[in-house]
Structures are given as C-alpha cells and as structure tokens.
mmCIF file of C-alpha atoms in Angstrom:
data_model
loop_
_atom_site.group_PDB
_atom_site.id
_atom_site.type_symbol
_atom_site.label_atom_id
_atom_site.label_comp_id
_atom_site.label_asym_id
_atom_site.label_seq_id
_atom_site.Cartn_x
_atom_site.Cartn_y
_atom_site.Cartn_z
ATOM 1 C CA UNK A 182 -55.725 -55.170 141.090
ATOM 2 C CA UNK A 183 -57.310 -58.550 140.563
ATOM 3 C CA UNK A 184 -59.405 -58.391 137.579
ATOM 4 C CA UNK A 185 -63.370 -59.213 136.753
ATOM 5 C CA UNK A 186 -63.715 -62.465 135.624
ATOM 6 C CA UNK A 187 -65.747 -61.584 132.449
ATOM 7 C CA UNK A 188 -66.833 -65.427 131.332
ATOM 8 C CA UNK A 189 -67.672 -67.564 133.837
ATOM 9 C CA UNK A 190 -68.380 -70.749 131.758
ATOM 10 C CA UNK A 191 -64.663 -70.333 130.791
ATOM 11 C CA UNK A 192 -63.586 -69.617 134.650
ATOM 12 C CA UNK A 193 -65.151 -73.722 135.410
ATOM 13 C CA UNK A 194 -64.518 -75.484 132.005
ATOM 14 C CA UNK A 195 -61.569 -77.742 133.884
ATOM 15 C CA UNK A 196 -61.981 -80.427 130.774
ATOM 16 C CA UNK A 197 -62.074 -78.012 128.290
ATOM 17 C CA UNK A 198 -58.359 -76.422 129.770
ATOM 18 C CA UNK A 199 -56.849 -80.591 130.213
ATOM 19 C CA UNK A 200 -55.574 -82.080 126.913
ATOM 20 C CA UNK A 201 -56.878 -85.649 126.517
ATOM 21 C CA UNK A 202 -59.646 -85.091 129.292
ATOM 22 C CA UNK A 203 -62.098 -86.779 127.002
ATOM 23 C CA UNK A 204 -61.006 -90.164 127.835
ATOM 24 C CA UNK A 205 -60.927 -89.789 130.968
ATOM 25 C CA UNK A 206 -64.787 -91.279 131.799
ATOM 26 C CA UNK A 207 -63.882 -94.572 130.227
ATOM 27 C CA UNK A 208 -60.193 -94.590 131.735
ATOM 28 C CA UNK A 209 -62.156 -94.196 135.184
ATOM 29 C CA UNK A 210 -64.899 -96.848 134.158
ATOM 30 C CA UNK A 211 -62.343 -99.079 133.872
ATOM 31 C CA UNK A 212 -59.976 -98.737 136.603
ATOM 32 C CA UNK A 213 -62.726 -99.124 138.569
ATOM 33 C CA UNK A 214 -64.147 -101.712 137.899
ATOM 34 C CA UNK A 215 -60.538 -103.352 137.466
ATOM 35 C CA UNK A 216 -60.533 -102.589 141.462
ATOM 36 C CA UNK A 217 -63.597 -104.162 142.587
ATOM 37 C CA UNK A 218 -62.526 -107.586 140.441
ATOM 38 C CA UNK A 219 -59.221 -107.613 141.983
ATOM 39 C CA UNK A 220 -60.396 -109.031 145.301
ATOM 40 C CA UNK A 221 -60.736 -106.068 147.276
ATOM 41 C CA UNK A 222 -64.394 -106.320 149.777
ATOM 42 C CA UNK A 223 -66.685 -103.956 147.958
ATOM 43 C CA UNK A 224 -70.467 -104.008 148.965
ATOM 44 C CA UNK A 225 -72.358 -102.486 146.513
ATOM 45 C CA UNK A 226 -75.729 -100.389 146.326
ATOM 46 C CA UNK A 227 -76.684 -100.195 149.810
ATOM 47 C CA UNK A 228 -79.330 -98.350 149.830
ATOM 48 C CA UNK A 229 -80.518 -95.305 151.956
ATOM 49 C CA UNK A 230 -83.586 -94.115 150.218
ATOM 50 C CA UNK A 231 -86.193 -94.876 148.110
ATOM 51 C CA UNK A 232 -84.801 -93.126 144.885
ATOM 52 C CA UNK A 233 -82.428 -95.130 142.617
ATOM 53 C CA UNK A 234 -79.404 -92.930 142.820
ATOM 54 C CA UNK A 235 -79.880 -93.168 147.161
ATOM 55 C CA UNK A 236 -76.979 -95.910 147.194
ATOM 56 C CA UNK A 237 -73.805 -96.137 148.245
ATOM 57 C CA UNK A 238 -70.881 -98.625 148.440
ATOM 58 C CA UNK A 239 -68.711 -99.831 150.999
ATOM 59 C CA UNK A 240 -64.876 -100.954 150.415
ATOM 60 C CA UNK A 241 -63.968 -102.997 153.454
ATOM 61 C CA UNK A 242 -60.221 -103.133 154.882
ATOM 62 C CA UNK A 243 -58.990 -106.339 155.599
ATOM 63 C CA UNK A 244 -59.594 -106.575 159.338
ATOM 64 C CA UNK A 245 -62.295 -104.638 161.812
ATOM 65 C CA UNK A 246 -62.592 -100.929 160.387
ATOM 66 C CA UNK A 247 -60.653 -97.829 161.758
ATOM 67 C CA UNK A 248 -63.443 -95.595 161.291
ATOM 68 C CA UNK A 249 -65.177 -94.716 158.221
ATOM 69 C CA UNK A 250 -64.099 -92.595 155.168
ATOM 70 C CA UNK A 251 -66.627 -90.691 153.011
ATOM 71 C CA UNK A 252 -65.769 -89.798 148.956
ATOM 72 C CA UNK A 253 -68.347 -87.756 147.508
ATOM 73 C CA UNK A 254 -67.904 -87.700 143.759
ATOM 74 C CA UNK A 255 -68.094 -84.465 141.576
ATOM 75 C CA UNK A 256 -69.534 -83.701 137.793
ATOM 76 C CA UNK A 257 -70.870 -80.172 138.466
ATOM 77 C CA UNK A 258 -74.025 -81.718 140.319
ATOM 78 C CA UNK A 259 -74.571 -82.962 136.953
ATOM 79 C CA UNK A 260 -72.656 -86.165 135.897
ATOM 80 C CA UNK A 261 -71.161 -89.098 136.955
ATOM 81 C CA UNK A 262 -72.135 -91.692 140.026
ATOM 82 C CA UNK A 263 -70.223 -93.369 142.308
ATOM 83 C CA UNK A 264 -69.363 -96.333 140.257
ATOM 84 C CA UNK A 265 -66.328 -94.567 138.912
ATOM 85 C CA UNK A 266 -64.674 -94.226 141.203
ATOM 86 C CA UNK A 267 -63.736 -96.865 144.157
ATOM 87 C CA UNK A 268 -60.335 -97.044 143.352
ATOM 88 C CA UNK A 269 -59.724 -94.212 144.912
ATOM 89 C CA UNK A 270 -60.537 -95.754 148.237
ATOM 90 C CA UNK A 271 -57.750 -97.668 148.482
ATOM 91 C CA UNK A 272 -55.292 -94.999 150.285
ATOM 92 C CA UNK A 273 -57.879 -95.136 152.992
ATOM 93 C CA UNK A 274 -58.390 -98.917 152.959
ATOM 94 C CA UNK A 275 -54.788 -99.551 152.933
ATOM 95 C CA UNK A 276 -54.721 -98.203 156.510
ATOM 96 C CA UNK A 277 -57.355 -100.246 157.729
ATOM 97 C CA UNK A 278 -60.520 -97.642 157.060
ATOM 98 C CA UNK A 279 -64.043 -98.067 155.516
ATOM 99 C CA UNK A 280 -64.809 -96.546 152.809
ATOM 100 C CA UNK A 281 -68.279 -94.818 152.058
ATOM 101 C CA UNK A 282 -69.251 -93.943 148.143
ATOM 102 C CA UNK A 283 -72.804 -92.777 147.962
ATOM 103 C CA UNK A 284 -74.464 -91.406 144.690
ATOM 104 C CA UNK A 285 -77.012 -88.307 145.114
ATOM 105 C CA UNK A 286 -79.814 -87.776 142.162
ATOM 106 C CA UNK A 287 -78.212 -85.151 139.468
ATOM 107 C CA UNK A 288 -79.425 -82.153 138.834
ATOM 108 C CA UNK A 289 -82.433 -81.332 136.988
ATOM 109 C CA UNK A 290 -84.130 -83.897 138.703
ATOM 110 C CA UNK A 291 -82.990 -82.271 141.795
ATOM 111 C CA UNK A 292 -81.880 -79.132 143.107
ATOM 112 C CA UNK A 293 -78.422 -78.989 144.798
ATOM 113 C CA UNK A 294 -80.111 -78.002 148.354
ATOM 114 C CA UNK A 295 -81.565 -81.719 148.176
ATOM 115 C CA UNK A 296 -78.278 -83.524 147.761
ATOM 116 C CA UNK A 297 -77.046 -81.709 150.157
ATOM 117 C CA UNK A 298 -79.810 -83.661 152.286
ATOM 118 C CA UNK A 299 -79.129 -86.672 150.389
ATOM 119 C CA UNK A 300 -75.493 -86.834 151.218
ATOM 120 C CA UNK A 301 -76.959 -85.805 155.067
ATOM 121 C CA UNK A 302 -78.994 -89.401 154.904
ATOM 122 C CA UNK A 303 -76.096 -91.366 153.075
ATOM 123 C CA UNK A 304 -73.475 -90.128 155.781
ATOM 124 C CA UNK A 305 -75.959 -90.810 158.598
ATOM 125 C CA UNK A 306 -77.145 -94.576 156.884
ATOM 126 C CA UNK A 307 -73.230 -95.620 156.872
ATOM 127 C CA UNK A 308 -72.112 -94.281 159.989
ATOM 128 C CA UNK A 309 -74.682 -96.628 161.753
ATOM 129 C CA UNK A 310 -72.840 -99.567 160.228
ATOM 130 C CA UNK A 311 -69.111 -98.729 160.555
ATOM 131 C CA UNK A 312 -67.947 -97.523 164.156
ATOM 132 C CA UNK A 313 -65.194 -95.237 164.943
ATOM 133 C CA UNK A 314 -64.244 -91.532 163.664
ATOM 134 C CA UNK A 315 -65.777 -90.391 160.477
ATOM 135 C CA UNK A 316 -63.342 -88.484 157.725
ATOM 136 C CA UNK A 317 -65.315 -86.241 154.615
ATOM 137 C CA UNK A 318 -63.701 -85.849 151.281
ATOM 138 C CA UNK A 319 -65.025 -84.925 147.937
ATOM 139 C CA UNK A 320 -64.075 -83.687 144.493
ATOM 140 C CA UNK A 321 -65.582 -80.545 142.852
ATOM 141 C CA UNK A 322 -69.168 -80.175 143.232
ATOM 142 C CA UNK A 323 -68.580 -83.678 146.041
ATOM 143 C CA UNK A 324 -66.118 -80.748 147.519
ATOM 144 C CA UNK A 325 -69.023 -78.683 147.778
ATOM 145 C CA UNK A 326 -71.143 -80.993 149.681
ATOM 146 C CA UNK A 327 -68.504 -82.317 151.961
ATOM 147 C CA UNK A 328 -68.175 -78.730 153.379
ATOM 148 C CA UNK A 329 -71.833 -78.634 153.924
ATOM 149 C CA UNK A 330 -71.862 -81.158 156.306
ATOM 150 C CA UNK A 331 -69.647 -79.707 158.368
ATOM 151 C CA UNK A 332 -72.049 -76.253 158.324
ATOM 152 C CA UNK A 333 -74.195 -75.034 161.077
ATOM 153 C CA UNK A 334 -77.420 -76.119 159.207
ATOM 154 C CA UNK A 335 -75.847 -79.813 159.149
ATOM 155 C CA UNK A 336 -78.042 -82.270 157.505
ATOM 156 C CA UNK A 337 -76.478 -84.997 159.661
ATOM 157 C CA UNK A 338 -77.865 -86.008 162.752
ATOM 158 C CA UNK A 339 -76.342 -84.907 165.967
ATOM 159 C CA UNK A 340 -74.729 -88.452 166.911
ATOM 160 C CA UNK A 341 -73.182 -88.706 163.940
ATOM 161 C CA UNK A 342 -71.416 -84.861 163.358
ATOM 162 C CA UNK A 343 -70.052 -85.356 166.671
ATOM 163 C CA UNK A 344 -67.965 -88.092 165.484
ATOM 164 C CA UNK A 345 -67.011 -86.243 162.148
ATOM 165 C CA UNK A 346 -63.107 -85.608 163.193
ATOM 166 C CA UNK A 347 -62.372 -83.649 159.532
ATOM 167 C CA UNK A 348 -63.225 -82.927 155.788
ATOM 168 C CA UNK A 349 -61.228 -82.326 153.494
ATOM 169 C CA UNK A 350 -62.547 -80.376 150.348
ATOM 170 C CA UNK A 351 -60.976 -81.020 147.060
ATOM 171 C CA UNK A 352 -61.060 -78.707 144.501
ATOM 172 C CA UNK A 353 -64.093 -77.673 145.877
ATOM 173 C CA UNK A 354 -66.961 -75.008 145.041
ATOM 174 C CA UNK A 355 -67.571 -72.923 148.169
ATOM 175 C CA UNK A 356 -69.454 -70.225 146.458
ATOM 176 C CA UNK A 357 -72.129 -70.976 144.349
ATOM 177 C CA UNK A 358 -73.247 -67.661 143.206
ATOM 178 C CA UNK A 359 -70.896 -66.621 140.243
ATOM 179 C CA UNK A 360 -72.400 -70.249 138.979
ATOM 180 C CA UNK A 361 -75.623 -68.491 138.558
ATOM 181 C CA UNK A 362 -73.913 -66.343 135.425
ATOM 182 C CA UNK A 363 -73.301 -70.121 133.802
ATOM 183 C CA UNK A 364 -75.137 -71.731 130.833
ATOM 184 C CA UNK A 365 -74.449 -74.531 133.567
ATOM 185 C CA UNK A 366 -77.690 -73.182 135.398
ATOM 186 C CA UNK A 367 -79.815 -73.438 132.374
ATOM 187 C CA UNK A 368 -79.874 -77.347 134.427
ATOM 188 C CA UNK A 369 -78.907 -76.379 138.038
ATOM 189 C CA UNK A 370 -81.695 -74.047 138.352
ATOM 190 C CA UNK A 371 -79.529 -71.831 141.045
ATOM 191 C CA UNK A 372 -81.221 -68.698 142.640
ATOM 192 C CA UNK A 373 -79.896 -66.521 144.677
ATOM 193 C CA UNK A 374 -81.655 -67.795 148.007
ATOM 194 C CA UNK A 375 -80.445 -71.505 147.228
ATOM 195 C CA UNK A 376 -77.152 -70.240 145.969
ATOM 196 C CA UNK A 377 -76.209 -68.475 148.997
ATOM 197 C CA UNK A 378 -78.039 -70.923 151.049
ATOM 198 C CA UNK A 379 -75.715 -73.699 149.091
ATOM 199 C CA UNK A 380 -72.398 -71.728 149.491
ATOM 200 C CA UNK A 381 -70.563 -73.081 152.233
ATOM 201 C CA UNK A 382 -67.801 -69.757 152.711
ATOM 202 C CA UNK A 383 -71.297 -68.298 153.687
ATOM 203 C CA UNK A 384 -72.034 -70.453 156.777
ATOM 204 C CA UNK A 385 -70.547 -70.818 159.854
ATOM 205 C CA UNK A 386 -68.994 -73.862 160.770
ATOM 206 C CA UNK A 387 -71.150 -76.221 162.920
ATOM 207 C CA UNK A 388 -68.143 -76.614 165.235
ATOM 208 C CA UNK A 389 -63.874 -76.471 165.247
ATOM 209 C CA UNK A 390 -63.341 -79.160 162.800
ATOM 210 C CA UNK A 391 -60.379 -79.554 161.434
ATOM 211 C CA UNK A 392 -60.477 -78.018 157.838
ATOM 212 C CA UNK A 393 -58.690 -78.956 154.451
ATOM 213 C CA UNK A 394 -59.040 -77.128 151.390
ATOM 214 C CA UNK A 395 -56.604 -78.965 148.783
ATOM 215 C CA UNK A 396 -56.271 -77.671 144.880
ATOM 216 C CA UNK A 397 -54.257 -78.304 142.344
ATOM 217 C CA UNK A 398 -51.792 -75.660 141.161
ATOM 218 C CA UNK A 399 -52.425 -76.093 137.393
ATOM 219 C CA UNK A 400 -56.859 -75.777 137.560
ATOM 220 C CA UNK A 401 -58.367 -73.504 136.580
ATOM 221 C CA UNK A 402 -57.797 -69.762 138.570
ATOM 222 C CA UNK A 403 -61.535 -69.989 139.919
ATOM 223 C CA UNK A 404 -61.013 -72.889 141.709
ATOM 224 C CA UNK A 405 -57.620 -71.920 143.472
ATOM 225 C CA UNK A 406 -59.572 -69.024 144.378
ATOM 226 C CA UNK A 407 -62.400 -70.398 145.715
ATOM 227 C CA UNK A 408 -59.988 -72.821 148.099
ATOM 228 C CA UNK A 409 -58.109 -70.227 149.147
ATOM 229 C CA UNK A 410 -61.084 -68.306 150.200
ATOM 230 C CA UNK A 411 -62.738 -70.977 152.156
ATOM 231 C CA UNK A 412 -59.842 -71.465 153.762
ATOM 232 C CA UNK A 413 -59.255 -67.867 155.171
ATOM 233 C CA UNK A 414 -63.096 -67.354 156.354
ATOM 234 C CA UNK A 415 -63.331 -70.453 158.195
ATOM 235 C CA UNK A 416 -59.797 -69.552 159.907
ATOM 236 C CA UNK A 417 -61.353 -66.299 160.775
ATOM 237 C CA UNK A 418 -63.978 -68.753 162.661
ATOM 238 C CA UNK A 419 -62.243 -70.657 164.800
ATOM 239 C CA UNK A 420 -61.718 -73.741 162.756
ATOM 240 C CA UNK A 421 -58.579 -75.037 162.377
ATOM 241 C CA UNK A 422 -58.028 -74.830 158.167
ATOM 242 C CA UNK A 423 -55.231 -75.597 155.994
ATOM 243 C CA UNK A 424 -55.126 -74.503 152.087
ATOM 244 C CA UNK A 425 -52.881 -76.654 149.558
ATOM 245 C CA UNK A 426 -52.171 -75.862 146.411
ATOM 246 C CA UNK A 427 -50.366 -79.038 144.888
ATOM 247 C CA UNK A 428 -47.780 -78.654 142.477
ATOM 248 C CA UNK A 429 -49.176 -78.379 139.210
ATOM 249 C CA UNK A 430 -51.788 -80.511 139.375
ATOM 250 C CA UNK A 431 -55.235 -80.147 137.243
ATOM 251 C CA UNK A 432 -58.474 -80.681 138.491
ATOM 252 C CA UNK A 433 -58.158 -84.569 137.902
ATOM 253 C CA UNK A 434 -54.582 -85.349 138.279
ATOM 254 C CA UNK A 435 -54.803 -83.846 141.653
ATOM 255 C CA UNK A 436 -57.127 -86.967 142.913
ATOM 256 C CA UNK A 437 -54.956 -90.214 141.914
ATOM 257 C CA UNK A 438 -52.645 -90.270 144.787
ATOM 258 C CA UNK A 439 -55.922 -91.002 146.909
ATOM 259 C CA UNK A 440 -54.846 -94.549 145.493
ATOM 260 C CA UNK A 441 -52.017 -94.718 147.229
ATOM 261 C CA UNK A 442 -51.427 -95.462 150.555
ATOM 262 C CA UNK A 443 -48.509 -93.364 151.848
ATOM 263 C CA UNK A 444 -49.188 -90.342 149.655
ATOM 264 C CA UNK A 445 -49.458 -86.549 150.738
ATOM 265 C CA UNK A 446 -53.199 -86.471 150.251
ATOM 266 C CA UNK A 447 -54.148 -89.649 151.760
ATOM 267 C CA UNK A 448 -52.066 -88.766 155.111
ATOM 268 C CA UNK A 449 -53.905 -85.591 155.354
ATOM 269 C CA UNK A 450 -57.432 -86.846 154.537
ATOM 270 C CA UNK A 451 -56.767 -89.459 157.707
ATOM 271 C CA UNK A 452 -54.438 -87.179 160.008
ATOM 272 C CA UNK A 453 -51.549 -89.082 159.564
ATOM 273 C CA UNK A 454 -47.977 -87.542 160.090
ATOM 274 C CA UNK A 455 -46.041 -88.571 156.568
#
C-alpha cells in the first residue's frame, strides 16, 4: 500500500536531499559561460516579446542546421534563466542541430499558465528561423512546459506543432496540484483551475508524438512518480511513451550527459540509435 505523502515541501526539496547542491548555481554560471568563450556560435537575446525575460539564444552547429532543439530550463517556475545553461547544448550541436534556449518571466510576476504561452511564442519565434524537425526538452518545471506544448490546448501555432517530431520531459512536473499544499505557492499563486489546467497527465495529447519521460533513479520519490505516471496515461492515449529511470542519478546529475555527444540521453532526445 503506497503511503500518503504527508509533507510535500519535503516530497520537491531536490537541493535540500543533494550534498554540495549549493554550489551548484555558480558551477553552472561558469561552465557556461566557459562554453560560449570557447568559440562555439552562440546568438544571444533574441528576442520574442516585449518583456525582458522574452529572449532566447541560439547555439549554431558548424554547418546548415539539422533541425532545431529546444531546452527549457527549470527552478520551480521560480529561478534561474537561460544563461546557465548553454553548455548543455552541445550533445545536440555536436550532431549538427540548433539549439533554442529561451527564458520565460518567473513567477510572481507571472502565473505558470503565461509561460506556458511564453514558451508557445519562443518555440514559434525560433522555428521561423531554423528549418527542419523540431525536438522539446526541459528540466523540472522546463519539463513541465515542454509537455505542454505537445497538449491539445497547444500554445504553438499549427505550422509549427506539425513539425514537432518529440519531447522529451526531464524530471518533469506533470501534476501540478499536490504543489498547491507547498509554501512554494505562497509565490506560484496555483489554484485549482490553473493547476489542473497546468498539469499536463491531465490533457490529452495534441497528436501521437513520440513521448520521453526520463528521471533519475536517486531524486526525490515524487518526481519518479510523477514520470512514471505521465508516462502510463499518455500510453493509454495513443502516444508512443517511454519512461527512464537512470541509474542513480539526482535531479541535476541526471542532465550533464546532454553535453556529450554520443551519450544515452542525447541519442534519445534526437532519435538516434546508440
């Protein structure tokens, strides 16, 4: 018999549960920007809006683009911007893709129904420039909104969801509801229209695309959960879905081998055979 979870801030506290995790902004801040001096074609703070977070970044490969690649970062809705992370485009780059890192406006100042729309207008603003296939990703809360873009209330426009071949969700949120019983929401602001409007396990999918949830083995139970259950409704709706739980990866550790070209993750996230 599976048992209540009976505190919820406890069930999503990944950096309280990862020794060291503190360091971990400034090791990101720095690898980053490490990446984008190293030579590698990064054009920054494109913008698609009027707002100062509506920008995103494009890493170029090093001949005409395969298709595009979108990373939507994570940090509960919260934190965090895409500047931390573009070395983690350079799995994708390596084998010849763009890739897309757009920031959102962070909750308070917005509600998590209008960066889903946000991510809708990024998505849509980058497709226009790079031809080709289009592949989701995101981490955590970026999880979250990657799977909404593949729902039947799509913010993307119709041209470009029919050229999104796959997302793949990592450690993603898929049900936003137990988040309402968070101090979290004392700055989300969650309800239960918007949460269940937000929770992607509750939508159907816009159409059969293929469907990644991927979680590390060592995060916290909640999250393992919540992959595992995305996984299994969307099956049950005719989407083709796959659910792995890596090794014993935590919620960050599970993320660095999108650096690397020939790695597990990266093959999946482009539908390569490894």
């Amino acid at each position: 018999m599976l048992e209540p979870i009976q505190d919820w801030d406890d069930a999503f506290a990944n950096m309280a549960h990862v020794p060291g995790s503190e360091k971990l902004p400034q090791l990101w801040t720095d690898s980053a920007a490490a990446y984008r001096a190293s030579g590698v074609t990064v054009e920054t703070d494109i913008a698609y809006g009027d707002h100062p977070r509506e920008k995103f970044d494009l890493i170029w490969p090093d001949a005409t683009p395969k298709g595009l690649v979108v990373f939507i970062h994570g940090g509960f809705w919260m934190r965090l911007d895409k500047s931390f992370w573009t070395d983690f485009a350079e799995g994708a780059r390596a084998h010849g893709w763009a890739v897309c890192m757009p920031s959102y406006t962070l909750a308070p100042d917005a509600r998590i129904s209008h960066m889903t729309g946000q991510m809708g207008r990024a998505i849509s603003a980058a497709a226009a420039r790079i031809d080709g296939p289009i592949r989701i990703t995101g981490h955590s809360a970026g999880g979250h909104l990657a799977s909404r873009m593949i729902c039947e209330d799509s913010p993307l426009d119709e041209k470009t969801l029919e050229r999104v071949a796959a997302v793949l969700s990592i450690s993603g949120l898929h049900d936003l509801r137990p988040l309402m019983h968070t101090a979290m929401n004392d700055t989300l602001h969650l309800d239960e229209d918007e949460a269940r409007l937000e929770s992607a396990v509750l939508h159907r999918p816009a159409r059969a695309i293929p469907y990644t949830c991927w979680v590390g083995g060592g995060e916290r139970p909640e999250f393992i959960r919540q992959s595992e259950l995305m996984a299994q409704m969307w099956a049950g709706l005719d989407v083709p879905t796959r659910c792995v739980v890596e090794g014993d990866h935590n919620h960050f550790t599970v993320l660095e081998a999108l650096r690397e070209k020939d790695s597990e993750i990266t093959m999946q996230l482009l539908g390569l055979d490894r």
